[in-house]
Short mmCIF file of C-alpha atoms in Angstrom, two decimals:
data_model
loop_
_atom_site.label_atom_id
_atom_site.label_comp_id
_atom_site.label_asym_id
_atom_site.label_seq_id
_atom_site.Cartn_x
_atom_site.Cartn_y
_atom_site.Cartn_z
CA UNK A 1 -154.96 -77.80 138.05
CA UNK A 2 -156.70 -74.89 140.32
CA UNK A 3 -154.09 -72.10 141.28
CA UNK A 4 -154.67 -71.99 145.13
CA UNK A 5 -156.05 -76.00 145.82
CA UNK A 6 -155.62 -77.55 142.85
CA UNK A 7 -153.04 -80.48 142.02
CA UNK A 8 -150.41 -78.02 140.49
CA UNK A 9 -150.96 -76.17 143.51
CA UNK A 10 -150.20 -78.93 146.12
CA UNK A 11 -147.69 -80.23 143.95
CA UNK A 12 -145.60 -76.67 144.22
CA UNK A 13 -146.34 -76.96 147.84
CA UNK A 14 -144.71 -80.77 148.47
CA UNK A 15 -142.17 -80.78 146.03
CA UNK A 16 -141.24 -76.65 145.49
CA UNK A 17 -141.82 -74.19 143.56
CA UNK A 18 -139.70 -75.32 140.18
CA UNK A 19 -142.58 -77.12 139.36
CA UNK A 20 -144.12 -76.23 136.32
CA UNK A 21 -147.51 -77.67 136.23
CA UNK A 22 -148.52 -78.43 132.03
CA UNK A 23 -152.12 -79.23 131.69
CA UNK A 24 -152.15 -81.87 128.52
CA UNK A 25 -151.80 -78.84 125.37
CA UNK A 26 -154.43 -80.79 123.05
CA UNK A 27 -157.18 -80.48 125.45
CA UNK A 28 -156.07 -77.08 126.16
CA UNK A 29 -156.57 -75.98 122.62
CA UNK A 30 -159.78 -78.04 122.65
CA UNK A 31 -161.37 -76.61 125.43
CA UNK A 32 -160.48 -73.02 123.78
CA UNK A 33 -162.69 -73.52 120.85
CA UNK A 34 -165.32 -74.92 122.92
CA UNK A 35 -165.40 -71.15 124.62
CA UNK A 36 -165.99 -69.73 120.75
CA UNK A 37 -168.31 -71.99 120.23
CA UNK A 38 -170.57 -70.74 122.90
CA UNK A 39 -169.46 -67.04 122.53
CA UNK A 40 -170.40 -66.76 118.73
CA UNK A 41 -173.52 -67.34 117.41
CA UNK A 42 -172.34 -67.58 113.96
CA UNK A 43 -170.18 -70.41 115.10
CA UNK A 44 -172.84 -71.90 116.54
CA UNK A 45 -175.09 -71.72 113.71
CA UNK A 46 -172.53 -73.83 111.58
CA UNK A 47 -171.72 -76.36 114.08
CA UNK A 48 -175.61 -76.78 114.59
CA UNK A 49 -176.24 -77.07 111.00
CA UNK A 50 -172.92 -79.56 110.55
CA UNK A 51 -174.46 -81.78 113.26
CA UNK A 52 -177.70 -82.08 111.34
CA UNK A 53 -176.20 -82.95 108.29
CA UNK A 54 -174.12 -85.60 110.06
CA UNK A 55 -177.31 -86.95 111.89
CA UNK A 56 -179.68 -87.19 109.21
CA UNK A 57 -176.99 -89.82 107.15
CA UNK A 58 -175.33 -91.39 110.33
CA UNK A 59 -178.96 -92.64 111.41
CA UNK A 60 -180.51 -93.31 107.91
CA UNK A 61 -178.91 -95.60 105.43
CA UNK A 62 -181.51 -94.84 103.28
CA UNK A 63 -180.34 -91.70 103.01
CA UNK A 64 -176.56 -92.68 102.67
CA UNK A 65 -178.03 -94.57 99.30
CA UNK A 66 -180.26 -91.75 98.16
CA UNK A 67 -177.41 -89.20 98.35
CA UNK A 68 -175.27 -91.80 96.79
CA UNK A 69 -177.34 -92.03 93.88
CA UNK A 70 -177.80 -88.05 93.70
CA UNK A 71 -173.63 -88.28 93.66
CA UNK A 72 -173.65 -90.25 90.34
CA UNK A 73 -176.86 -88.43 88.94
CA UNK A 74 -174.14 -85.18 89.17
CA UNK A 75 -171.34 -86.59 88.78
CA UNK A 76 -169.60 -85.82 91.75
CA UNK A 77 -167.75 -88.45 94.19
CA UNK A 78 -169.87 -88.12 97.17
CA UNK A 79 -168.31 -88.23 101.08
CA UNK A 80 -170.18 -89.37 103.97
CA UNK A 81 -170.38 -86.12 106.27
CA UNK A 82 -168.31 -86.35 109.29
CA UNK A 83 -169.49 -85.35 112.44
CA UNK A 84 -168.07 -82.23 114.61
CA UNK A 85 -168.42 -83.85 117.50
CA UNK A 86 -166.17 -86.85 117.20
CA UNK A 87 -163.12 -87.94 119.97
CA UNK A 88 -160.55 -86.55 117.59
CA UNK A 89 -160.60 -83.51 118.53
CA UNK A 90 -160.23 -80.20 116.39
CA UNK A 91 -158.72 -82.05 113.13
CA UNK A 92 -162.70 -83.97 113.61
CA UNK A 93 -164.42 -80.62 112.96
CA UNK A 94 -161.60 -79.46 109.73
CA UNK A 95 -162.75 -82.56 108.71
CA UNK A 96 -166.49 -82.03 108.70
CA UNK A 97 -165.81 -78.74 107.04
CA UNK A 98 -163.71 -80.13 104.43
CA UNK A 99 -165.89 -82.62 103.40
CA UNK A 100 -168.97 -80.72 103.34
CA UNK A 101 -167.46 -78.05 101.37
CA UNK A 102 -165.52 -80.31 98.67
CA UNK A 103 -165.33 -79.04 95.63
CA UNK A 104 -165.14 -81.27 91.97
CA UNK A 105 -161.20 -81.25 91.79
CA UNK A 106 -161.60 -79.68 88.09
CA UNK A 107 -163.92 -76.93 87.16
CA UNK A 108 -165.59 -74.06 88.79
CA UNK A 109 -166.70 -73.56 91.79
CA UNK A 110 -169.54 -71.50 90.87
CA UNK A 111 -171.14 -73.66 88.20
CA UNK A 112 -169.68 -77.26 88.88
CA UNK A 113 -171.80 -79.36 91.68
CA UNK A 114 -170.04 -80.84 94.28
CA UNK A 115 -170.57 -82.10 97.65
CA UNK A 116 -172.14 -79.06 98.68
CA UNK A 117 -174.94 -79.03 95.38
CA UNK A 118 -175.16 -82.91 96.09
CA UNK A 119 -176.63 -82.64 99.80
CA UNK A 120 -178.56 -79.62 99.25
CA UNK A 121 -180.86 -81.30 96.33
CA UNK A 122 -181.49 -84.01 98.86
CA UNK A 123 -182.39 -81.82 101.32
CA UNK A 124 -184.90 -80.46 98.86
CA UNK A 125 -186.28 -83.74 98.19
CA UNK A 126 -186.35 -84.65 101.70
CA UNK A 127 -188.42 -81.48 102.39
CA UNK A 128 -191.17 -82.55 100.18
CA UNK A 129 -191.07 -86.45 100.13
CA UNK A 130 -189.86 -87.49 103.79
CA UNK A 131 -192.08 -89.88 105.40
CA UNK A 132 -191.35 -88.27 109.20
CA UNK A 133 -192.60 -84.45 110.10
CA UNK A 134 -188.94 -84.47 112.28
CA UNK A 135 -186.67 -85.14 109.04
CA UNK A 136 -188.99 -82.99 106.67
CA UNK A 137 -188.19 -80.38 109.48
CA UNK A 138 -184.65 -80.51 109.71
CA UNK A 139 -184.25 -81.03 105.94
CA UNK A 140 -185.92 -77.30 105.93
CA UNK A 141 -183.62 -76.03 108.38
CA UNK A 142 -180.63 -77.19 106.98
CA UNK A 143 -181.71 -76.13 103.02
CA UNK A 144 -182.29 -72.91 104.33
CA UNK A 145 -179.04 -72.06 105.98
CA UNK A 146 -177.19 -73.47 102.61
CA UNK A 147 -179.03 -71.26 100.32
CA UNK A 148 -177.98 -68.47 102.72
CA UNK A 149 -174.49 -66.33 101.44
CA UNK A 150 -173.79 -65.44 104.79
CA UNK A 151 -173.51 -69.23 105.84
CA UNK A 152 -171.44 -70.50 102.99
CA UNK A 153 -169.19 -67.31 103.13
CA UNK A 154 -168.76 -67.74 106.65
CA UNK A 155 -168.33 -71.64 106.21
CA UNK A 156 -165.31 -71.03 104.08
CA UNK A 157 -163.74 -68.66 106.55
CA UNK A 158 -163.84 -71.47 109.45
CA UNK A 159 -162.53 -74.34 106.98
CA UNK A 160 -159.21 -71.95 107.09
CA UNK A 161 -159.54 -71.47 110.72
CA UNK A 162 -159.98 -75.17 111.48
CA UNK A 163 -157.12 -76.05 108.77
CA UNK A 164 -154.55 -73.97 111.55
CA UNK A 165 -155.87 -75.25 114.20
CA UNK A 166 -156.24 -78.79 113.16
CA UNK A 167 -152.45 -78.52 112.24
CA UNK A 168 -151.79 -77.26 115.79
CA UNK A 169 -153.36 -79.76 117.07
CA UNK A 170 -152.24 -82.30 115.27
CA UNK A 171 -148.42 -81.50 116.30
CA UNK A 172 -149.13 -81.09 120.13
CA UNK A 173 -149.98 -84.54 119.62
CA UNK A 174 -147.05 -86.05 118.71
CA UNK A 175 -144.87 -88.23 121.42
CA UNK A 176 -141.53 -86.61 120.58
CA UNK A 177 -142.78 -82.86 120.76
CA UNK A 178 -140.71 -80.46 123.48
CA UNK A 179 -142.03 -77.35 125.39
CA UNK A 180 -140.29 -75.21 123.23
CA UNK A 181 -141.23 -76.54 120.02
CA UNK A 182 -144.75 -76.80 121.24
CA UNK A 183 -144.52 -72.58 122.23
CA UNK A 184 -143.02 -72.36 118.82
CA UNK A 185 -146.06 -74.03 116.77
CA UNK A 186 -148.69 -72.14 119.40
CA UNK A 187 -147.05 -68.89 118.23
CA UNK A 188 -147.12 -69.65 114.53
CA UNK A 189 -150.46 -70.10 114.42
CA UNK A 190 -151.33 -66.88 116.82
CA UNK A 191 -149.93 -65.34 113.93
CA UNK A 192 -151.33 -66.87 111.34
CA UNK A 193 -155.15 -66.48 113.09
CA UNK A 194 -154.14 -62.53 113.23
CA UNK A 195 -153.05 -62.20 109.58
CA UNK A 196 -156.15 -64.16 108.50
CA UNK A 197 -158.51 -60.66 110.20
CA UNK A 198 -156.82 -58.47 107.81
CA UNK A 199 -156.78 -60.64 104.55
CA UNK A 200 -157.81 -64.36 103.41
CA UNK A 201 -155.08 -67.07 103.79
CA UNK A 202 -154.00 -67.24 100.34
CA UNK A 203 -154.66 -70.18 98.56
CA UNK A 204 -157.16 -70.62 101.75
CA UNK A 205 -161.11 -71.80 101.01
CA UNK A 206 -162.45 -68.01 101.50
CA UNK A 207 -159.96 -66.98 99.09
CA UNK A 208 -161.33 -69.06 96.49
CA UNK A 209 -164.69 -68.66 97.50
CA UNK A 210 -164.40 -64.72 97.42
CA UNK A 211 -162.50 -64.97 93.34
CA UNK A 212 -165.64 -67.67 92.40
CA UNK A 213 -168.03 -64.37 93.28
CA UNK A 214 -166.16 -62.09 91.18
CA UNK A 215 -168.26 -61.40 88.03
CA UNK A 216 -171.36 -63.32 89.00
CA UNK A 217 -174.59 -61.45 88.08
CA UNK A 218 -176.96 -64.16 89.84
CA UNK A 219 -174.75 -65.18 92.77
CA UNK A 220 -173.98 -69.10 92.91
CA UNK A 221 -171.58 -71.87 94.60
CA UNK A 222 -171.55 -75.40 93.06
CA UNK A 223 -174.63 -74.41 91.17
CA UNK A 224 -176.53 -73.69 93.76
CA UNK A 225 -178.46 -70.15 94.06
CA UNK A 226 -176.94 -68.06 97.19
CA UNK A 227 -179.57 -66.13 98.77
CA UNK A 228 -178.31 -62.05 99.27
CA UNK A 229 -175.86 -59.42 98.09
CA UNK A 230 -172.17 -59.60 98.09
CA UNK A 231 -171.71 -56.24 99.37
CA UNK A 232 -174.17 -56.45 102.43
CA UNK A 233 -172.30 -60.41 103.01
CA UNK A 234 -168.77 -58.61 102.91
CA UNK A 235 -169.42 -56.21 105.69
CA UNK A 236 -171.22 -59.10 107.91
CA UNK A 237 -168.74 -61.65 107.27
CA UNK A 238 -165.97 -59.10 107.98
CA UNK A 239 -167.31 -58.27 111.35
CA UNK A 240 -167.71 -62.60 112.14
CA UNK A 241 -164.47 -62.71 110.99
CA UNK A 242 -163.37 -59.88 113.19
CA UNK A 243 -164.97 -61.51 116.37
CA UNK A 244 -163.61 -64.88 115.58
CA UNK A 245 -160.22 -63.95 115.47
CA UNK A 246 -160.22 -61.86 118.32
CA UNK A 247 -162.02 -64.85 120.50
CA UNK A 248 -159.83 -67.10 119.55
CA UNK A 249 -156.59 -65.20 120.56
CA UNK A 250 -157.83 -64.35 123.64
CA UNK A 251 -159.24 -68.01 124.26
CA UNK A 252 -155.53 -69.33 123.47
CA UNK A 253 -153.75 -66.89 125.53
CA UNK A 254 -155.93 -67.52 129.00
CA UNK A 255 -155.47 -71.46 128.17
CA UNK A 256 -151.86 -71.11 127.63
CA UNK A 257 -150.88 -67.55 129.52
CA UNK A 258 -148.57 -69.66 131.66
CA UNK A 259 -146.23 -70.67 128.43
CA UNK A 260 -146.89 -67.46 126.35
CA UNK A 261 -147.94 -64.75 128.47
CA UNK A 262 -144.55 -62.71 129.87
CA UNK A 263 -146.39 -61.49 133.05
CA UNK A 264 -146.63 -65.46 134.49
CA UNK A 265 -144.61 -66.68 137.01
CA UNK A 266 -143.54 -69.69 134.90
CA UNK A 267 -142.98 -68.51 131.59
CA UNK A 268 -139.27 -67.12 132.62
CA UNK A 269 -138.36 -70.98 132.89
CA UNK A 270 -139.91 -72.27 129.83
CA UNK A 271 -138.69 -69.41 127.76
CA UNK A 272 -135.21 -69.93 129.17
CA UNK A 273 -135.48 -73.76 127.57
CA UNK A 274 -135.48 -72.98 124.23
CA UNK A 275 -131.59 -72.47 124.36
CA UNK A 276 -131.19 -76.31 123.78
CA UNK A 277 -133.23 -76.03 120.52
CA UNK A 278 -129.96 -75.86 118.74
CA UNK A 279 -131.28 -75.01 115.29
CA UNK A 280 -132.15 -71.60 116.73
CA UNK A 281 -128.44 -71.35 118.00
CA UNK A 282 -126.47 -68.00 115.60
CA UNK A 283 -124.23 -69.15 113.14
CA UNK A 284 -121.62 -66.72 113.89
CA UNK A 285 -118.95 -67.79 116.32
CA UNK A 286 -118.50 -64.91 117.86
CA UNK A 287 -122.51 -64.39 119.00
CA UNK A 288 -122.53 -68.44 119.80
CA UNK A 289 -119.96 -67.86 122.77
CA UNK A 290 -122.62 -65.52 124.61
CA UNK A 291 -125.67 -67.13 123.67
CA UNK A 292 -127.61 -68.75 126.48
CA UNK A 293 -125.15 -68.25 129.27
CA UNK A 294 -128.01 -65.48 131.02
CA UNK A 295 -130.77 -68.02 130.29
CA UNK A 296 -128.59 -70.95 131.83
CA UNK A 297 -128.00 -68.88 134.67
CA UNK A 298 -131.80 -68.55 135.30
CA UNK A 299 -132.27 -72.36 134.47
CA UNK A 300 -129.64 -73.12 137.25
CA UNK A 301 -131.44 -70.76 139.66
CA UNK A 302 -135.19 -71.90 139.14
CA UNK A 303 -133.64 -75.96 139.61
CA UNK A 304 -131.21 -75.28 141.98
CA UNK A 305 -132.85 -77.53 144.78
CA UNK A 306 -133.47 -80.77 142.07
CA UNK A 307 -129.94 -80.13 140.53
CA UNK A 308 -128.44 -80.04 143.58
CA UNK A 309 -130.31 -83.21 145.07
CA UNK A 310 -129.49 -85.33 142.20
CA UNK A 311 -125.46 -84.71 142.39
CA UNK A 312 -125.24 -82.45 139.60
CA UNK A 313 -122.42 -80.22 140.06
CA UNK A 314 -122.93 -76.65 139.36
CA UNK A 315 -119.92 -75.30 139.67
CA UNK A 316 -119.34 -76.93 135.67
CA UNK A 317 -122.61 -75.88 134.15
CA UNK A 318 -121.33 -73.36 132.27
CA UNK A 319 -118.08 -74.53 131.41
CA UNK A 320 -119.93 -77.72 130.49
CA UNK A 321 -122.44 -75.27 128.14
CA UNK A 322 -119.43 -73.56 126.17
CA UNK A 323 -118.37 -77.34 125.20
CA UNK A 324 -121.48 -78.47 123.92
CA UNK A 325 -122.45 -75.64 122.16
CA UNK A 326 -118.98 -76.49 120.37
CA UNK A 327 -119.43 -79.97 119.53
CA UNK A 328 -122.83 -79.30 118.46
CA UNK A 329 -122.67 -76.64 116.12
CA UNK A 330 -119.57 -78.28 114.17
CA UNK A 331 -120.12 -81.95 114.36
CA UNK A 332 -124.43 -82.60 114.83
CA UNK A 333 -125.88 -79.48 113.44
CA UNK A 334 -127.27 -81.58 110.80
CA UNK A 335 -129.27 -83.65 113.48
CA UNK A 336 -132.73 -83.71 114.52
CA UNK A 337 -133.79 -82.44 117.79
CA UNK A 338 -134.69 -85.57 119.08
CA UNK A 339 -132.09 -87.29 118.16
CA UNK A 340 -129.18 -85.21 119.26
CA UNK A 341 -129.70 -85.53 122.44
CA UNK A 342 -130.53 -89.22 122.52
CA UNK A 343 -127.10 -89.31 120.85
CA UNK A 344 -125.30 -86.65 123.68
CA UNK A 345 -127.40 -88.75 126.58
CA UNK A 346 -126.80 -91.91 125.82
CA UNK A 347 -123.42 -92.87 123.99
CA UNK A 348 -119.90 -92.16 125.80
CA UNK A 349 -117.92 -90.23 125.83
CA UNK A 350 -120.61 -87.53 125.43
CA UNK A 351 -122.90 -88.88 128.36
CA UNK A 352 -119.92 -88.27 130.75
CA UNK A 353 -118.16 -85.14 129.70
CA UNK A 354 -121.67 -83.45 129.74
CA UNK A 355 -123.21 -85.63 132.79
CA UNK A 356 -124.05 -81.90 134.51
CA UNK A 357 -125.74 -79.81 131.84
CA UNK A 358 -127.37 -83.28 130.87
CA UNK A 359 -129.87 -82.69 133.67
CA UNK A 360 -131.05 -79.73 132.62
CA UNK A 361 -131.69 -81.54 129.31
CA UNK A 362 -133.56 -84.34 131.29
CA UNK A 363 -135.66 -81.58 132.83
CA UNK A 364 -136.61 -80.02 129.19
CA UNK A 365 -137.07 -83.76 127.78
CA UNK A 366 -139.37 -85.28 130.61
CA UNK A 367 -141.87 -81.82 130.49
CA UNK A 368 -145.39 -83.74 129.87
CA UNK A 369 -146.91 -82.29 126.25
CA UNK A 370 -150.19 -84.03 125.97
CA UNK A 371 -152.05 -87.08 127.11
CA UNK A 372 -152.72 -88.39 123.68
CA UNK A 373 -150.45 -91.17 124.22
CA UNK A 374 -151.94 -92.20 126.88
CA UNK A 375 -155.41 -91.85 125.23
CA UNK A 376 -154.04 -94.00 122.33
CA UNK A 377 -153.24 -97.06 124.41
CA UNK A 378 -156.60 -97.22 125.82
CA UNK A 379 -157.69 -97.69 122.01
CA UNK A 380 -155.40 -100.14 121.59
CA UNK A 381 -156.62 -101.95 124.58
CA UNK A 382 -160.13 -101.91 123.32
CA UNK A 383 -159.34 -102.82 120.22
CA UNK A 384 -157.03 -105.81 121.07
CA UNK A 385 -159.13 -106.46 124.19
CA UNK A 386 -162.30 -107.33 122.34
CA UNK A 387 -164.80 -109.54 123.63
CA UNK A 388 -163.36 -112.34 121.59
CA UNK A 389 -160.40 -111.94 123.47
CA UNK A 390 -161.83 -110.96 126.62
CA UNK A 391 -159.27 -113.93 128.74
CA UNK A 392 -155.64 -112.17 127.52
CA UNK A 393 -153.40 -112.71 130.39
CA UNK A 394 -152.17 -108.88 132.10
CA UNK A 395 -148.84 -109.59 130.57
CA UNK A 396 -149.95 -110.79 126.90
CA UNK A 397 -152.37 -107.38 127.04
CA UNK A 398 -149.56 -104.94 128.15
CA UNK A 399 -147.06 -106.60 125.38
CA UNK A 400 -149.58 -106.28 122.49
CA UNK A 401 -150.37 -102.87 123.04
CA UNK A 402 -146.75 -101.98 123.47
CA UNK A 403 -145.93 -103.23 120.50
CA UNK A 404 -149.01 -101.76 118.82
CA UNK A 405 -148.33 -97.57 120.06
CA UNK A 406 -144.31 -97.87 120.42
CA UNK A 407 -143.50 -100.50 117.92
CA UNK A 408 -142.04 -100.14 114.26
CA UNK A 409 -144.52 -99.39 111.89
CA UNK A 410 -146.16 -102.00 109.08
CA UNK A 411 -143.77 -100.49 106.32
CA UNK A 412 -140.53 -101.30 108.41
CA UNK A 413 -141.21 -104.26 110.27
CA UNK A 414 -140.06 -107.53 109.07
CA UNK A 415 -142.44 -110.70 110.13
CA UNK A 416 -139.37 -113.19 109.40
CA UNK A 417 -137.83 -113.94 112.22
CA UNK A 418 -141.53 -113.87 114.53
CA UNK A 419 -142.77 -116.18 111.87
CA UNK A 420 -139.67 -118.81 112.13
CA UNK A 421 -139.89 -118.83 115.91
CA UNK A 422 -143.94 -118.96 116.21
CA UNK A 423 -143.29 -122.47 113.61
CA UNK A 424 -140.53 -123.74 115.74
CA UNK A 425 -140.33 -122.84 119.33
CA UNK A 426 -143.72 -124.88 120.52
CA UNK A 427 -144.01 -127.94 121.92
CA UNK A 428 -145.45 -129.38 119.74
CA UNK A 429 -144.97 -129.20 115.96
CA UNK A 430 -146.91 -126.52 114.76
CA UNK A 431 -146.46 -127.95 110.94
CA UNK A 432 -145.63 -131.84 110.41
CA UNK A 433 -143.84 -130.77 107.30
CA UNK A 434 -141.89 -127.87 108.62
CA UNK A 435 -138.19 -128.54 108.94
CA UNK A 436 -136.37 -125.00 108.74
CA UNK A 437 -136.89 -121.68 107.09
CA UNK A 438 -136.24 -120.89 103.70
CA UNK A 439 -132.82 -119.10 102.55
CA UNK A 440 -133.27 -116.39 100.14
CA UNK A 441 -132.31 -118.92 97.30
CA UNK A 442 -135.49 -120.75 97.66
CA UNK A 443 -138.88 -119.89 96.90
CA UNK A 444 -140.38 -117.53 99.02
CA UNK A 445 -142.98 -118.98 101.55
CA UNK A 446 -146.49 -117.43 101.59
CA UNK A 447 -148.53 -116.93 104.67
CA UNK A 448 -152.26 -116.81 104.79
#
């Protein structure tokens, strides 16, 4: 994806410069946190002391059963720690912070254990009873960052950090997202991020965290003794918080300038798209009959050479635009982006009175969001593709993992008719007894 040699690059060269090259949005947002991870220490310091945590269960089932029994000693319904570095990405790490940070779901924060109380006492008994020098070490390490106010502060600030981003994330994932939508969501949470530096997210972890403090002579979280003053711990934790934020921002805008950023060459043409996001469209009739014509004018100019060389004529664009904006806004308002213009692409009359500005629709619908659904049918190949099933014919594979990332899901799909033809269509009689399938009158058959 370099700018001078890179695919994007050569691509633009070949093909033209309408090109917009989209490097897959997930990993974009991925690789973004990666550069805060290594640009604040603070940061650091939690995802080292996260990774620890995760190890010293993940590798020791002992340990799974001795914090397991610490669980019911307290009362408290003890998670296995995730790790941050797992292949889902950014909702992997809100995960890891969730988890260590869970709270009893009634009581007080300050006083009631939790998960938190839970792995620090076995940390303390690991320090002092651990067979190995290495886990008596790192049970050390990790009590002492725990017992540190700074650390769980700052702890609570990231869970809200990781709970946007992990959101973000979570939407550039999906198969039916659109560039504009996808600008929309990056925006949202740019704003979010920036609101967060002057005050906690209500509702938000720190914000509890901060009202649990309020009062407390001999400072504690979960029962647990907090090492230093809450006055000192504000001032530090505002200045993290400070830095974080302002990392972050700048982290997403380099990764994404060329969707975001008014200054690149590209972002005239994606900014332009958003006029087919019709719930954005004014409701007054008046303002609808301008709306988008200066945008579709750009549109038409940055495509002219692929509009042209696929027939569309552009002479109609905009009479075609003043129709559509008609029929949309009083007949399919009520529709979903996605399906509108499945609907207007796809059923006549509307695919042929609107054959023209359909293209440009094509062009918006076609814009590559993320790899993830790629990256999801290599998981269903390994999962279906075991080594059990190591002989599945190319065909079989490809038709099971169709089925398994673009078929209906569990809740809607109905096993009937596959189980009627799997008991009749062989060769061979599958069952001696089985003559036909039973009507609804009859007793329900039972598969097992």
């Amino acid at each position: 994806m370099g700018v001078h040699r890179g695919v994007s690059a050569l691509l633009k060269q070949a093909a033209g410069q309408h090109v917009i090259p989209i490097h897959c949005m997930p990993h974009r947002l991925e690789l973004a946190i990666l550069n805060l991870q290594r640009n604040e220490t603070m940061m650091a310091k939690v995802y080292d002391l996260l990774h620890l945590v995760w190890k010293t269960y993940h590798q020791s089932p002992k340990s799974r059963r001795e914090l397991n029994l610490i669980g019911k000693e307290l009362g408290v319904r003890v998670c296995s720690p995730s790790s941050v570095k797992g292949t889902r990405w950014i909702p992997h790490v809100h995960r890891a912070l969730s988890v260590f940070l869970r709270a009893a779901k009634e009581g007080s924060l300050s006083t009631d254990s939790g998960q938190y109380s839970a792995v620090l006492r076995h940390m303390d008994h690991l320090a002092s009873s651990a067979a190995s020098a290495e886990i008596q070490g790192r049970a050390k390490k990790i009590r002492k960052g725990m017992h540190e106010i700074n650390f769980c502060a700052f702890s609570h600030f990231l869970a809200d950090v990781f709970n946007e981003l992990a959101s973000l994330s979570c939407v550039l994932q999906k198969n039916d997202l659109v560039l504009p939508q996808a600008i929309s969501a990056l925006r949202k949470t740019v704003m979010v991020l920036q609101a967060m530096q002057e005050t906690p997210q209500r509702g938000g972890k720190l914000c509890q965290f901060m009202e649990c403090l309020q009062g407390q002579e001999e400072i504690s979280f979960q029962g647990v003794p907090l090492s230093g003053d809450v006055t000192g711990m504000q001032q530090r934790l505002q200045r993290n918080i400070t830095s974080v934020i302002t990392t972050t921002v700048e982290a997403i805008n380099t990764r994404f300038g060329s969707l975001i950023n008014e200054d690149s060459e590209d972002y005239s043409a994606v900014n332009c798209m958003k006029i087919f996001h019709h719930d954005t469209w004014p409701e007054n009739t008046n303002e609808l009959v301008d709306y988008g014509n200066d945008q579709l004018e750009a549109l038409m100019e940055h495509f002219r050479h692929v509009l042209t060389s696929s027939g569309c004529q552009m002479d109609a664009l905009p009479g075609e635009w003043q129709s559509l904006k008609t029929l949309v806004s009083y007949t399919f308002k009520d529709k979903s982006y996605s399906s509108l213009w499945q609907t207007v692409s796809t059923k006549e009359p509307y695919r042929t009175d609107y054959k023209n500005i359909l293209h440009l629709v094509d062009i918006l619908l076609v814009l590559p969001i993320s790899s993830a659904q790629c990256e999801r049918g290599f998981s269903a190949q390994k999962r279906l593709k075991s080594s059990l099933r190591s002989c599945l014919h190319v065909s079989t594979t490809e038709d099971l993992i169709r089925i398994t990332t673009e078929g209906p899901s569990l809740e809607l799909f109905d096993p009937t008719k596959c189980a009627e033809n799997w008991l009749s269509a062989g060769k061979r009689s599958r069952r001696p007894n089985y003559k036909s399938w039973p009507s609804d009158s009859e007793s329900d058959m039972i598969f097992v």
